[in-house]
mmCIF file of C-alpha atoms and ligand atoms in Angstrom:
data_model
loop_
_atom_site.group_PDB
_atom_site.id
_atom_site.type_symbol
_atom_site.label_atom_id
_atom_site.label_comp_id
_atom_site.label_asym_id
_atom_site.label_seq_id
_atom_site.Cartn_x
_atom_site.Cartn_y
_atom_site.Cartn_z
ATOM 1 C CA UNK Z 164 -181.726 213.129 119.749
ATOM 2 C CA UNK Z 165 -184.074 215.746 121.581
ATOM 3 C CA UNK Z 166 -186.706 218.011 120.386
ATOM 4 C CA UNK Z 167 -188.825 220.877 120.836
ATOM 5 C CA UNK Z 168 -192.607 221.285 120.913
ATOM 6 C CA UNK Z 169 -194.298 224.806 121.050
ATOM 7 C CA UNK Z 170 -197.849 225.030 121.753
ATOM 8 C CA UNK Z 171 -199.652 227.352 119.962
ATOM 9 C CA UNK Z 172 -203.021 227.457 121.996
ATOM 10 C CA UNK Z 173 -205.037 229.520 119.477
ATOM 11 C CA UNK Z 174 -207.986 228.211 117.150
ATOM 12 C CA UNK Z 175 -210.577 229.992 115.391
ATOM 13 C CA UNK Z 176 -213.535 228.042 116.660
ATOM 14 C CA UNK Z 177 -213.862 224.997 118.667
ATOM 15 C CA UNK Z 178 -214.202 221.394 116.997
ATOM 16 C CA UNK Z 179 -216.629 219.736 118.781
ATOM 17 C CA UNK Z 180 -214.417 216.828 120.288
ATOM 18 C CA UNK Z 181 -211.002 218.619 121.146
ATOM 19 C CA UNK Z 182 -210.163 218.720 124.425
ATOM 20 C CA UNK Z 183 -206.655 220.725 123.720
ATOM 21 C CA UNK Z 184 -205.892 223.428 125.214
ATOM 22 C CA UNK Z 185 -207.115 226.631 123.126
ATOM 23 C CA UNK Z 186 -208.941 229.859 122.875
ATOM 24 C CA UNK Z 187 -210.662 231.127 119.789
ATOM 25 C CA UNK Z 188 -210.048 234.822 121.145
ATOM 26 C CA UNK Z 189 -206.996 236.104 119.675
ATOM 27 C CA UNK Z 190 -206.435 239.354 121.930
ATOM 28 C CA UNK Z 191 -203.440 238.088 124.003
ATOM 29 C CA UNK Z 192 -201.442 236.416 120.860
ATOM 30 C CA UNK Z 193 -198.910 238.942 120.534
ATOM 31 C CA UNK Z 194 -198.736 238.711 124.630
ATOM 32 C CA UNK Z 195 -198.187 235.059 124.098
ATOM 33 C CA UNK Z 196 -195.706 234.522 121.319
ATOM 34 C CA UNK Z 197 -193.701 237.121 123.307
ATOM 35 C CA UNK Z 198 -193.718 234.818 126.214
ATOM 36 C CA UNK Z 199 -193.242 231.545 124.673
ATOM 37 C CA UNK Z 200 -189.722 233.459 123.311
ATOM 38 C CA UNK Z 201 -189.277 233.919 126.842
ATOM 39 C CA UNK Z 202 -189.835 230.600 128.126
ATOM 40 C CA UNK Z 203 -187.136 229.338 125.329
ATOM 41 C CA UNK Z 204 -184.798 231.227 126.236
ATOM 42 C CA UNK Z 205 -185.031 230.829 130.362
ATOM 43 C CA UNK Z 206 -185.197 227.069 129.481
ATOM 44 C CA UNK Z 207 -182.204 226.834 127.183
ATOM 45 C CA UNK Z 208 -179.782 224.827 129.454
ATOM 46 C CA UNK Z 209 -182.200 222.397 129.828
ATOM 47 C CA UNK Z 210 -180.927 220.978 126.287
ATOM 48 C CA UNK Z 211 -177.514 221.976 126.011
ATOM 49 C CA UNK Z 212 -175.162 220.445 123.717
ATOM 50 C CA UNK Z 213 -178.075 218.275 122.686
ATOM 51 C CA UNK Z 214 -178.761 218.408 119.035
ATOM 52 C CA UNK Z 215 -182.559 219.012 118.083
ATOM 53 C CA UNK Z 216 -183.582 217.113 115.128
ATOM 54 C CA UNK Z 217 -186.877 217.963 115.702
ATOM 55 C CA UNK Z 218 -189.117 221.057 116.372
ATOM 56 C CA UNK Z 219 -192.574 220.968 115.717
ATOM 57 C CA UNK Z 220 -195.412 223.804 116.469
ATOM 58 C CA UNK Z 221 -198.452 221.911 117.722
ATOM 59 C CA UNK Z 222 -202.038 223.348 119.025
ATOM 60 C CA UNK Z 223 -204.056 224.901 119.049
ATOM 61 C CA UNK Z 224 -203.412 225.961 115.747
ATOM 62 C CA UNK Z 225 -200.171 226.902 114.954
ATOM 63 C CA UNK Z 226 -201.165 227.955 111.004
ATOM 64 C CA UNK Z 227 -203.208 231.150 112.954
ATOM 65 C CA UNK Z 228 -199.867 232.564 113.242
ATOM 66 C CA UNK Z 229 -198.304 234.965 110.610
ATOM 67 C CA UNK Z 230 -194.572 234.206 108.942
ATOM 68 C CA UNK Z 231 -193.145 237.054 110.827
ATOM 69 C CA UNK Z 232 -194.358 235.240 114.706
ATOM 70 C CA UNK Z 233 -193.107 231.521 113.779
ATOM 71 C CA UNK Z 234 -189.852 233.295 112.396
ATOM 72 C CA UNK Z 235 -188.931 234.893 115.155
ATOM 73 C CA UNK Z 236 -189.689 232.023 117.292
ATOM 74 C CA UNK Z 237 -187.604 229.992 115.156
ATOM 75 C CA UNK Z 238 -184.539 232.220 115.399
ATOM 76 C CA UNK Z 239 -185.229 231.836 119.016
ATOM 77 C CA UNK Z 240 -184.275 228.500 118.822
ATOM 78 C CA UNK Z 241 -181.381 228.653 116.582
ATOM 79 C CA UNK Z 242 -179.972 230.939 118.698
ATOM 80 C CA UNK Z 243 -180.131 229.297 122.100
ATOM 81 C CA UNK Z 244 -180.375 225.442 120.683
ATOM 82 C CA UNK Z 245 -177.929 223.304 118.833
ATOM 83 C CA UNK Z 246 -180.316 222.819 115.830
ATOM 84 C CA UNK Z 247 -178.889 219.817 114.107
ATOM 85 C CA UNK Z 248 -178.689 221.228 109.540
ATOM 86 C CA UNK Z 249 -181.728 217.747 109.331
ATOM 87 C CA UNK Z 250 -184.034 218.985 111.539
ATOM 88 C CA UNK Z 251 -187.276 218.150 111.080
ATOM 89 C CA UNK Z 252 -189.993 221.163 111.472
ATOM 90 C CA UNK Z 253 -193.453 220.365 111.922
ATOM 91 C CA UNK Z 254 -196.065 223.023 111.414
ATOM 92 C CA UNK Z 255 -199.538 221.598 112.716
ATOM 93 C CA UNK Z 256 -202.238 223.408 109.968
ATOM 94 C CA UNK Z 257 -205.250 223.869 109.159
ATOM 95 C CA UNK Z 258 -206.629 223.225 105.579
ATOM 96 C CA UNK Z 259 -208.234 227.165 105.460
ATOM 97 C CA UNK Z 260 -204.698 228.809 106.371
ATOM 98 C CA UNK Z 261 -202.449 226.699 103.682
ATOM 99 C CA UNK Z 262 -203.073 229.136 101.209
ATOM 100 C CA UNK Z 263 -200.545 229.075 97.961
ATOM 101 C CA UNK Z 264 -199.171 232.344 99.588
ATOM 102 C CA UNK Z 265 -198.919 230.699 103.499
ATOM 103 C CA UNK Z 266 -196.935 227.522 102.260
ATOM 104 C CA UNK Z 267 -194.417 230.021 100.196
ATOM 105 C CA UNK Z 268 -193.951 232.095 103.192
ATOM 106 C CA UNK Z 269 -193.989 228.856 105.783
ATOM 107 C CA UNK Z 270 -190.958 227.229 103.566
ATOM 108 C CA UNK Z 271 -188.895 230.384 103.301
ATOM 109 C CA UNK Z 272 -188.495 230.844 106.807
ATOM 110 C CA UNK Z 273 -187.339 226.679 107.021
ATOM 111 C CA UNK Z 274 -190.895 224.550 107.974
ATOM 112 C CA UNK Z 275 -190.057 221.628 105.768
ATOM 113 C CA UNK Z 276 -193.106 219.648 107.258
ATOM 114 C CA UNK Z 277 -196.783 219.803 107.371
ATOM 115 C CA UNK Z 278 -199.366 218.027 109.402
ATOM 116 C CA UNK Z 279 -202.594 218.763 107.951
ATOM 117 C CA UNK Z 280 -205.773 218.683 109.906
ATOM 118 C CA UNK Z 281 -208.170 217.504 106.872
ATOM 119 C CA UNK Z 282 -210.230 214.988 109.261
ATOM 120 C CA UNK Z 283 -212.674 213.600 106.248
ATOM 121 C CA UNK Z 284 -213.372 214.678 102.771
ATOM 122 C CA UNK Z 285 -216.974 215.129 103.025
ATOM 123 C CA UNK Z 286 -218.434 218.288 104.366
ATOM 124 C CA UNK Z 287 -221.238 217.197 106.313
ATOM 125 C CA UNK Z 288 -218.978 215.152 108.542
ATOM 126 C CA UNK Z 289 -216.695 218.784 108.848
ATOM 127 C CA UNK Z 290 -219.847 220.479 109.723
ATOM 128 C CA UNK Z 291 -220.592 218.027 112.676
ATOM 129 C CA UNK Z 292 -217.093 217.844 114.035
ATOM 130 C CA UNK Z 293 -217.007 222.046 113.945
ATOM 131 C CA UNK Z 294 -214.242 222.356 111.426
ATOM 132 C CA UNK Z 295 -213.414 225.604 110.003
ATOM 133 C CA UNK Z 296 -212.605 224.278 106.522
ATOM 134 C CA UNK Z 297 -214.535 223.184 103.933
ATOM 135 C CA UNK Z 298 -213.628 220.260 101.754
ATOM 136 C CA UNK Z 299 -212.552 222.432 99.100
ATOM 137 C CA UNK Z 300 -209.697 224.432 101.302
ATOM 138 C CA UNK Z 301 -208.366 220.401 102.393
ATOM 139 C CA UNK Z 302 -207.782 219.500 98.543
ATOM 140 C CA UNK Z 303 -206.904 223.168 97.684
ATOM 141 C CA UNK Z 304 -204.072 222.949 100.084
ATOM 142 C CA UNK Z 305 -202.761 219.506 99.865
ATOM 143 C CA UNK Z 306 -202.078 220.696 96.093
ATOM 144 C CA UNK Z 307 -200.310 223.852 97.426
ATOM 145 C CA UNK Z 308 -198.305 222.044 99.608
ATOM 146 C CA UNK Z 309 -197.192 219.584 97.019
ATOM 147 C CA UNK Z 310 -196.482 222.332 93.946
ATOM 148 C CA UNK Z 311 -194.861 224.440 96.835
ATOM 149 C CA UNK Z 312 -192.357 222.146 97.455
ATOM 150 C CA UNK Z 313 -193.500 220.794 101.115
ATOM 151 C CA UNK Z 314 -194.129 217.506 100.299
ATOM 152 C CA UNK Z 315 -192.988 215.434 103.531
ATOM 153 C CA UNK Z 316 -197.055 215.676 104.558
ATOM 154 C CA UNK Z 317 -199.181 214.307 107.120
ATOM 155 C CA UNK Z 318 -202.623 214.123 106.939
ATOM 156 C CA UNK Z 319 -204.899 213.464 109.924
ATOM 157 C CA UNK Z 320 -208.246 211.745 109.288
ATOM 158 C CA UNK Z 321 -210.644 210.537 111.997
ATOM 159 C CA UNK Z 322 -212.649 207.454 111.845
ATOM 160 C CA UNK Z 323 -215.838 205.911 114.128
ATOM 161 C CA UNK Z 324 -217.527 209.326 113.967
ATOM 162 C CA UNK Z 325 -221.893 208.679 113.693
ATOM 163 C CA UNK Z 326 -221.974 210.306 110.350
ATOM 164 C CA UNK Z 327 -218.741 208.307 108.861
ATOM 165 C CA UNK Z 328 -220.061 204.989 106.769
ATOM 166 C CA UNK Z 329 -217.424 202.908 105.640
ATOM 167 C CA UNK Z 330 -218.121 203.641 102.029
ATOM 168 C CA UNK Z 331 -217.431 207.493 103.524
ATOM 169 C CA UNK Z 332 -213.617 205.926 104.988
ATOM 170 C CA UNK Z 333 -213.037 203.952 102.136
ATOM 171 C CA UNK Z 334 -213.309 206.969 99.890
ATOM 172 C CA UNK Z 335 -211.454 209.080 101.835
ATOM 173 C CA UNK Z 336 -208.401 206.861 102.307
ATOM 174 C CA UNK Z 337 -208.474 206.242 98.630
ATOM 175 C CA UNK Z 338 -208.132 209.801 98.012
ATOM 176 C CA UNK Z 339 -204.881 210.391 100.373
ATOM 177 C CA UNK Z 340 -203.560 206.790 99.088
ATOM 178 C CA UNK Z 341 -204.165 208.161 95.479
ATOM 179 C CA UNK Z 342 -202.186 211.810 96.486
ATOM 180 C CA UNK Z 343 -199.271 209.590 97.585
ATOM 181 C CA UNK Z 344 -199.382 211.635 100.982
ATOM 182 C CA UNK Z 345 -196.321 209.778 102.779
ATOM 183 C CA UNK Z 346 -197.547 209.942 106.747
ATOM 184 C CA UNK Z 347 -201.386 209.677 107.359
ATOM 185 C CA UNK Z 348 -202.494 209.571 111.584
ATOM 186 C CA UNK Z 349 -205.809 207.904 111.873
ATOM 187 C CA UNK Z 350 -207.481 208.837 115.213
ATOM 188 C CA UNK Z 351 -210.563 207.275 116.317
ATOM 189 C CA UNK Z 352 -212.994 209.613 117.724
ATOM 190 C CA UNK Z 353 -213.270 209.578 121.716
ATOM 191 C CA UNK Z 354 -216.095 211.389 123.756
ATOM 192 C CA UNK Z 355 -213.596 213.641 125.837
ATOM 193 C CA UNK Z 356 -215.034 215.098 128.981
ATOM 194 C CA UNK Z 357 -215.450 218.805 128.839
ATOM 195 C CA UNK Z 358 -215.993 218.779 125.471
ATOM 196 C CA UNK Z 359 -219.419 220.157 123.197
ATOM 197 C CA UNK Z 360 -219.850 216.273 122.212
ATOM 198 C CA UNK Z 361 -219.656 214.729 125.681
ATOM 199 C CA UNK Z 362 -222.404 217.191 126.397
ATOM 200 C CA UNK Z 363 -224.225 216.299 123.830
ATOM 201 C CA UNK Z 364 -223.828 212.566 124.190
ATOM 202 C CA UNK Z 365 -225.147 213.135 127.934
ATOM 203 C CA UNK Z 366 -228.336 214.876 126.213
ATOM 204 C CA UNK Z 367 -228.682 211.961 123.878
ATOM 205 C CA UNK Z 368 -228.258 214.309 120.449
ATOM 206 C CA UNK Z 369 -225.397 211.821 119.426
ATOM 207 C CA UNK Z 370 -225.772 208.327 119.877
ATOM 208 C CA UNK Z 371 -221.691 206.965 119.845
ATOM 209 C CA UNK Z 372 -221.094 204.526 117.454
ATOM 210 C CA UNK Z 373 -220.576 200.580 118.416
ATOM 211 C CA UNK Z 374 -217.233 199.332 119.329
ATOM 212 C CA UNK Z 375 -217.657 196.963 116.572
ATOM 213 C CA UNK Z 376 -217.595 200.005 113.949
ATOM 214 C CA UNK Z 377 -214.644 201.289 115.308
ATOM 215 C CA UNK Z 378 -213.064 198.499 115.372
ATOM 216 C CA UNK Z 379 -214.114 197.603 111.914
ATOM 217 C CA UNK Z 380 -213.228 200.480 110.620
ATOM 218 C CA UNK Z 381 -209.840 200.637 112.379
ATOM 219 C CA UNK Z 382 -208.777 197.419 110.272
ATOM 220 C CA UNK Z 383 -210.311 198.400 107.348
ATOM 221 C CA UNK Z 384 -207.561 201.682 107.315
ATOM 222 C CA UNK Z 385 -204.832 199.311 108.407
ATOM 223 C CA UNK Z 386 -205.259 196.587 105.770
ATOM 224 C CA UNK Z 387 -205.839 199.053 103.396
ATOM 225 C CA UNK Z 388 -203.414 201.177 104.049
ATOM 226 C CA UNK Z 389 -200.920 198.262 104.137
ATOM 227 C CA UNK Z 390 -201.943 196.634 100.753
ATOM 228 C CA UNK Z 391 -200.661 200.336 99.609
ATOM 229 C CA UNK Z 392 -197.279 199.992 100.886
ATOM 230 C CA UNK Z 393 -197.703 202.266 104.425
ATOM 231 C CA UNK Z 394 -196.048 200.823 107.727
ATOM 232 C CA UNK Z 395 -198.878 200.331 110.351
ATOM 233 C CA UNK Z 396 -195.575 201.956 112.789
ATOM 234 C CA UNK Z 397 -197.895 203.198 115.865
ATOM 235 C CA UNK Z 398 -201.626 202.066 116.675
ATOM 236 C CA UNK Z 399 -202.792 205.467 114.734
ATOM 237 C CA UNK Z 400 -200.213 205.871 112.710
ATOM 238 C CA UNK Z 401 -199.344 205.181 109.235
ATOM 239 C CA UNK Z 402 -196.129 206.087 107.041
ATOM 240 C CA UNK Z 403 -194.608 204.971 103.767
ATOM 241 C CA UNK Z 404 -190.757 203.595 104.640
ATOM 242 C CA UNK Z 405 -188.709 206.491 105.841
ATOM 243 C CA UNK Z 406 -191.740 209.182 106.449
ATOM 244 C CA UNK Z 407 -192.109 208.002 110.027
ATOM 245 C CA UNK Z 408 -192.611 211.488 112.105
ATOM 246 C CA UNK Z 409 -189.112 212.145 113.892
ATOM 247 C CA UNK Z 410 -191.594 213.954 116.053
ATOM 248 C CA UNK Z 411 -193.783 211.226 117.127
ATOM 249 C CA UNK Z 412 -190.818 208.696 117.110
ATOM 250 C CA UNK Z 413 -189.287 210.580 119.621
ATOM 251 C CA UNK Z 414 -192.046 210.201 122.038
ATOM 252 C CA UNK Z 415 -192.460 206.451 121.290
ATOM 253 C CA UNK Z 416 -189.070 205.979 122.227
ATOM 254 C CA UNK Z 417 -188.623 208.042 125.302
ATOM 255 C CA UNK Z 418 -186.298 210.942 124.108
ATOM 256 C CA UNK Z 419 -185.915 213.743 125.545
ATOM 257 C CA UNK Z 420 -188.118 216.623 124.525
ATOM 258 C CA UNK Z 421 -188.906 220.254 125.718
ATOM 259 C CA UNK Z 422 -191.980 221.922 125.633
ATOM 260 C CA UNK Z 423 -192.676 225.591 125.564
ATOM 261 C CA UNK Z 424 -195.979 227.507 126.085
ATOM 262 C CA UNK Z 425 -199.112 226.714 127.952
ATOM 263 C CA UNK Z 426 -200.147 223.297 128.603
ATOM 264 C CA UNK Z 427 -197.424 221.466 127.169
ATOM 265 C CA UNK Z 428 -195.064 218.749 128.663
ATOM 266 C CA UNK Z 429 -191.732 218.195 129.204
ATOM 267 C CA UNK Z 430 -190.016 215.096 129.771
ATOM 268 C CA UNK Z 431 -185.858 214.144 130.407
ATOM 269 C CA UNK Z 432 -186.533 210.541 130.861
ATOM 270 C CA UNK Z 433 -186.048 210.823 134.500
ATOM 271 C CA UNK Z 434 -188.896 213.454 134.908
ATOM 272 C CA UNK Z 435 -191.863 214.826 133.475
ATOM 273 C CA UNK Z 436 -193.231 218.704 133.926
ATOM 274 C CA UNK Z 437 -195.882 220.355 132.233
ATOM 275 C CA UNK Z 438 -197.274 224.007 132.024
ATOM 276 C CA UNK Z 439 -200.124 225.889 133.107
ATOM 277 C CA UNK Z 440 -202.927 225.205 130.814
ATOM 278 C CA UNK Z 441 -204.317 228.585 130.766
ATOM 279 C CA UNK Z 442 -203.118 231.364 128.792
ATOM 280 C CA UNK Z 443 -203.521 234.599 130.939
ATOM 281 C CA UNK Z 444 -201.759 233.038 134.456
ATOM 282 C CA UNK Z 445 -198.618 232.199 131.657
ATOM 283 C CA UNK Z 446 -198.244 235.361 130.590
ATOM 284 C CA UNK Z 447 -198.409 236.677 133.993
ATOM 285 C CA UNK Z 448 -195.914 234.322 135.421
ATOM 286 C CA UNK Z 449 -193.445 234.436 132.250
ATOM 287 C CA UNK Z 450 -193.423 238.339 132.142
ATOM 288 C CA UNK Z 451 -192.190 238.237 135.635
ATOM 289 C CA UNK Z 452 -189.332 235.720 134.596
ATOM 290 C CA UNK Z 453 -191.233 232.666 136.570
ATOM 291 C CA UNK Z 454 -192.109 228.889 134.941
ATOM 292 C CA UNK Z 455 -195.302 228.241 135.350
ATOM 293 C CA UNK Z 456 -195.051 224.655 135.585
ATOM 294 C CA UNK Z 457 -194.869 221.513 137.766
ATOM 295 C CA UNK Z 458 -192.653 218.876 137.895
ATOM 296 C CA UNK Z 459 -193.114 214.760 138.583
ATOM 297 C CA UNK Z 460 -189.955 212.722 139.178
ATOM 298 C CA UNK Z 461 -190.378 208.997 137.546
ATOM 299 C CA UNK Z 462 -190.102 206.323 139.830
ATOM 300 C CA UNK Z 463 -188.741 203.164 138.419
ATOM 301 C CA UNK Z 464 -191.995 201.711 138.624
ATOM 302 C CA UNK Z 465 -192.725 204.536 136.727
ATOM 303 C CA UNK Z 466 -190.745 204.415 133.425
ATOM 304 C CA UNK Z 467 -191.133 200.461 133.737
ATOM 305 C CA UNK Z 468 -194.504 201.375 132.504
ATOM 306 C CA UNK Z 469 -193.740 203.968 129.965
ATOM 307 C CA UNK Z 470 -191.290 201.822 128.187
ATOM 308 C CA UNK Z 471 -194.328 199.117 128.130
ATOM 309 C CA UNK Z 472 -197.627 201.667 127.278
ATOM 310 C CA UNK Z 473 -195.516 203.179 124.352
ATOM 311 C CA UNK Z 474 -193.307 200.387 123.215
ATOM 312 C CA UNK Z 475 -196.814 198.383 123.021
ATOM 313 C CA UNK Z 476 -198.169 200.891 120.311
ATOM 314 C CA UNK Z 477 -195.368 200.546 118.124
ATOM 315 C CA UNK Z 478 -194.156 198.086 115.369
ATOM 316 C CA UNK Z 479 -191.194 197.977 117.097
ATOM 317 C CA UNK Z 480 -192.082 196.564 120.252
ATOM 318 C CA UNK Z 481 -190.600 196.311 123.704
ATOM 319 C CA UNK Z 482 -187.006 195.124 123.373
ATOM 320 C CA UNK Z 483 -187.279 192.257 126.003
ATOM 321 C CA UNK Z 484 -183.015 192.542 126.491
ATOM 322 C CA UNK Z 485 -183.140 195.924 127.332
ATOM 323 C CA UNK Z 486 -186.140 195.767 129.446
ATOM 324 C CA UNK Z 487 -184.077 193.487 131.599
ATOM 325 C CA UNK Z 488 -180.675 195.499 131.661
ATOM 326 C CA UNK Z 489 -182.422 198.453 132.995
ATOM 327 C CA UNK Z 490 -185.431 197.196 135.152
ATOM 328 C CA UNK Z 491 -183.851 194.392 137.086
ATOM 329 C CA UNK Z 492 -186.314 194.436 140.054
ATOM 330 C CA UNK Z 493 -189.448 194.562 137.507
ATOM 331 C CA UNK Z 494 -188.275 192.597 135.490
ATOM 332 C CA UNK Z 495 -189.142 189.292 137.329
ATOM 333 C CA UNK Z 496 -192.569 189.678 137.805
ATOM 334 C CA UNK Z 497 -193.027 191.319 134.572
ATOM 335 C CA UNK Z 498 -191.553 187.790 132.982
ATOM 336 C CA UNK Z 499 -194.326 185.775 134.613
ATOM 337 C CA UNK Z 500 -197.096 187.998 134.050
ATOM 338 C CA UNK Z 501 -196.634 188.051 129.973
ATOM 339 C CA UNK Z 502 -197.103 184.637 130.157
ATOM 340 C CA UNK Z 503 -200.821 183.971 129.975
ATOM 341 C CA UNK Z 504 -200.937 186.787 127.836
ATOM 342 C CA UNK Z 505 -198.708 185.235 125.106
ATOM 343 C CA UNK Z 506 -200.374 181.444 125.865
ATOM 344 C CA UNK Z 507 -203.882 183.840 124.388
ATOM 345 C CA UNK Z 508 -201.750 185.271 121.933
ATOM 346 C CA UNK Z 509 -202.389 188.605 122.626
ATOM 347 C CA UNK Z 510 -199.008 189.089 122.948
ATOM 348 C CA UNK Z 511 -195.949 187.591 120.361
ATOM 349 C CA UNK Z 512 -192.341 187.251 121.702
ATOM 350 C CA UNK Z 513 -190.186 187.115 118.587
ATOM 351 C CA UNK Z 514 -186.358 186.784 119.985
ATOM 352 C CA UNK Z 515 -185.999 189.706 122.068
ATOM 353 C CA UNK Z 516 -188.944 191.591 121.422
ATOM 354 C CA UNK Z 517 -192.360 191.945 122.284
ATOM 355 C CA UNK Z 518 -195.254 193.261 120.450
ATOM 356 C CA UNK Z 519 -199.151 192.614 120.573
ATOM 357 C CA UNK Z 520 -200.594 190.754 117.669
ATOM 358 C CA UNK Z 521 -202.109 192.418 115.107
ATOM 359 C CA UNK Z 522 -205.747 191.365 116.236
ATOM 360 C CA UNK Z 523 -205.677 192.607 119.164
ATOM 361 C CA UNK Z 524 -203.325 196.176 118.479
ATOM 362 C CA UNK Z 525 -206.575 198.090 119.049
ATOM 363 C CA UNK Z 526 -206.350 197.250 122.687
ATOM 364 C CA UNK Z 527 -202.682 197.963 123.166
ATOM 365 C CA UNK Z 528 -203.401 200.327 125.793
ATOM 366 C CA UNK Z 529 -205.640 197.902 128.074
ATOM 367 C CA UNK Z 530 -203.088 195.065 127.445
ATOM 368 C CA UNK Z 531 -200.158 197.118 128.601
ATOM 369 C CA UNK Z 532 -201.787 198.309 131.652
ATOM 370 C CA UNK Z 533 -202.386 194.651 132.625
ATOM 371 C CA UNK Z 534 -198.905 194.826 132.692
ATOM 372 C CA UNK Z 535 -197.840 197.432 134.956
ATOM 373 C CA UNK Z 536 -195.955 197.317 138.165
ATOM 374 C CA UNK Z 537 -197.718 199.486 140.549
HETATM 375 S S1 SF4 P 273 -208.457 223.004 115.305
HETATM 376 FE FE1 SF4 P 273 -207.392 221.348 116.416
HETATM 377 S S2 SF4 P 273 -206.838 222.193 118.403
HETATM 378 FE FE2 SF4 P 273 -208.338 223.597 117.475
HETATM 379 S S3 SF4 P 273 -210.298 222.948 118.310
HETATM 380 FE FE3 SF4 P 273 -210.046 221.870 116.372
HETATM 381 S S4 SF4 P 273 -209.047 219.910 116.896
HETATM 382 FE FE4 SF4 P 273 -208.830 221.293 118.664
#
């Protein structure tokens, strides 16, 4: 299985955390889409003969775009890709966009999957994180989606944000729960450098809220999200049984994936590349028929530690057998460094696999790094 990701890298005004790639001017869009075509087509061998099962349009936001631009990138792809008839096609939106109108247009020209940037249902948490929506548009086009016909939805909320009480979480997982929306991704806020709040945190106009919120908070969405029937399947990610995100899954898992337009990453399992992240140097380069990218070949050492960093996250684990087959060499050491880890129980070994225990998922990242071969 491979996919496609297409980064959009337009917004209409900056959320104070994001440290994406964007611009909120529009004037070189047209420029863009053009060369994102481009790029797809220069880059077709790279996936030939592999079916795509999933394509998603990420950001940025990819909703800023008319029918007519994401339809001709799609044909793009049909064209020069092996798009498998179950493809999944993610549109990344947000909530002022999905008009009634938007989600007829988006399903006619074959998006049959929305990830919804909602973030909280109260607006004076949208007015601190910079949103462009209003609580209003996030309900108003949930409903569209769901009397349109696009109901394979995700919704992403973010949690350990100053003005978020957990009365504030509680409500708003109650009303997603209550919608039935089958994926939900549950970020908790980080202080990015570069971004509007990291300057502000350095001037002391937000005060970051205590690990022990977040952490509170983090276990408050996964137990209730559990006692309503939604896998806990990545550290911020939730879905009823069968909505997992093909997308995401395929990253977890290590397939292969391309990625078109500027900033966004590659990766063939063997290698990694990613784009310029800066939207007039890839026009430049694509309109004279030139990638502007680099490219990092994985040392064993390398994807030793990418099988551990994202099997960690998941439910599923590290599959200990496999792990073996493939990494001989780091294998060894590997086996005797998991050791005191699983005497603390941070880690559980059930048969062949490995996964962190639920207490201490929110540090999956810090555990797995203990583990690396360097
Ligand atoms: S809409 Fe998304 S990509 Fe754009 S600034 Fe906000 S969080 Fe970042």
């Amino acid at each position: 299985m491979s996919g496609i990701y297409i980064h959009i890298p337009f917004c209409k005004q900056a959320c104070i955390y994001c440290d994406f790639h964007f611009s909120t001017t529009l004037k070189n869009k047209a420029a863009l889409l053009t060369c994102i075509n481009k790029e797809l087509e220069l880059r077709k061998e790279e996936l030939t003969h592999e079916p795509i099962q999933s394509i998603y349009f990420g950001g940025g936001t990819p909703s800023i775009c008319t029918k007519a631009e994401l339809a001709v990138l799609l044909e793009t792809i049909n064209k020069n890709y092996a798009v498998d008839p179950s493809c999944e096609i993610t549109l990344e939106a947000n909530p002022d966009d999905l008009t009634k109108v938007k989600i007829d247009e988006l399903k006619s020209i074959g998006i049959n999957r929305l990830s919804i940037g909602v973030q909280s249902f109260f607006e004076e948490d949208l007015v601190w994180m910079h949103r462009a929506h209003s609580v209003k548009d996030a309900t108003a086009c949930i409903d569209h989606a769901l009397q349109g016909g696009i109901s394979n939805i995700s919704v992403d909320l973010i949690f350990a944000t100053p003005l978020l009480t957990d009365d504030k979480l509680e409500k708003n997982i109650k009303i997603l729960t209550q919608l039935a929306i089958p994926h939900l991704s549950c970020y908790n806020l980080t202080i990015e450098e570069k971004t509007s709040l990291h300057h502000l945190v350095k001037l002391k106009k937000v005060v970051p809220v205590l690990d022990e919120v977040a952490v509170r908070q983090f276990y408050f969405i996964r137990n209730h999200l559990q006692q309503q029937g939604y896998e806990h399947y990545e550290i911020s990610n939730y879905a009823k049984p069968g909505s997992y995100s093909k997308h995401n899954t395929s990253y977890w898992q290590r397939k292969k994936y391309l990625g078109v337009g500027p900033s966004a990453h590659s990766y063939t399992g063997y290698s990694r590349s990613w784009n310029i992240r800066n939207n007039e140097t890839y026009i430049r380069s694509l309109t004279q028929n030139k990638l502007p990218s680099e490219m990092e070949t994985l040392t064993m050492n390398n994807r030793f530690n990418e099988v551990l960093l994202t099997g960690l996250r998941t439910q599923w684990g590290v599959n200990l057998t496999e792990l073996k087959q493939e990494f001989q060499t780091q294998y060894t050491s590997f086996q005797n460094q998991i050791i005191p880890l699983v005497n603390e129980a941070k880690l559980i070994v059930t048969e062949d696999k490995l996964t962190i225990s639920p207490s201490f998922l929110i540090m999956a990242d810090r555990i797995a790094s203990e583990l690396f071969i360097i």
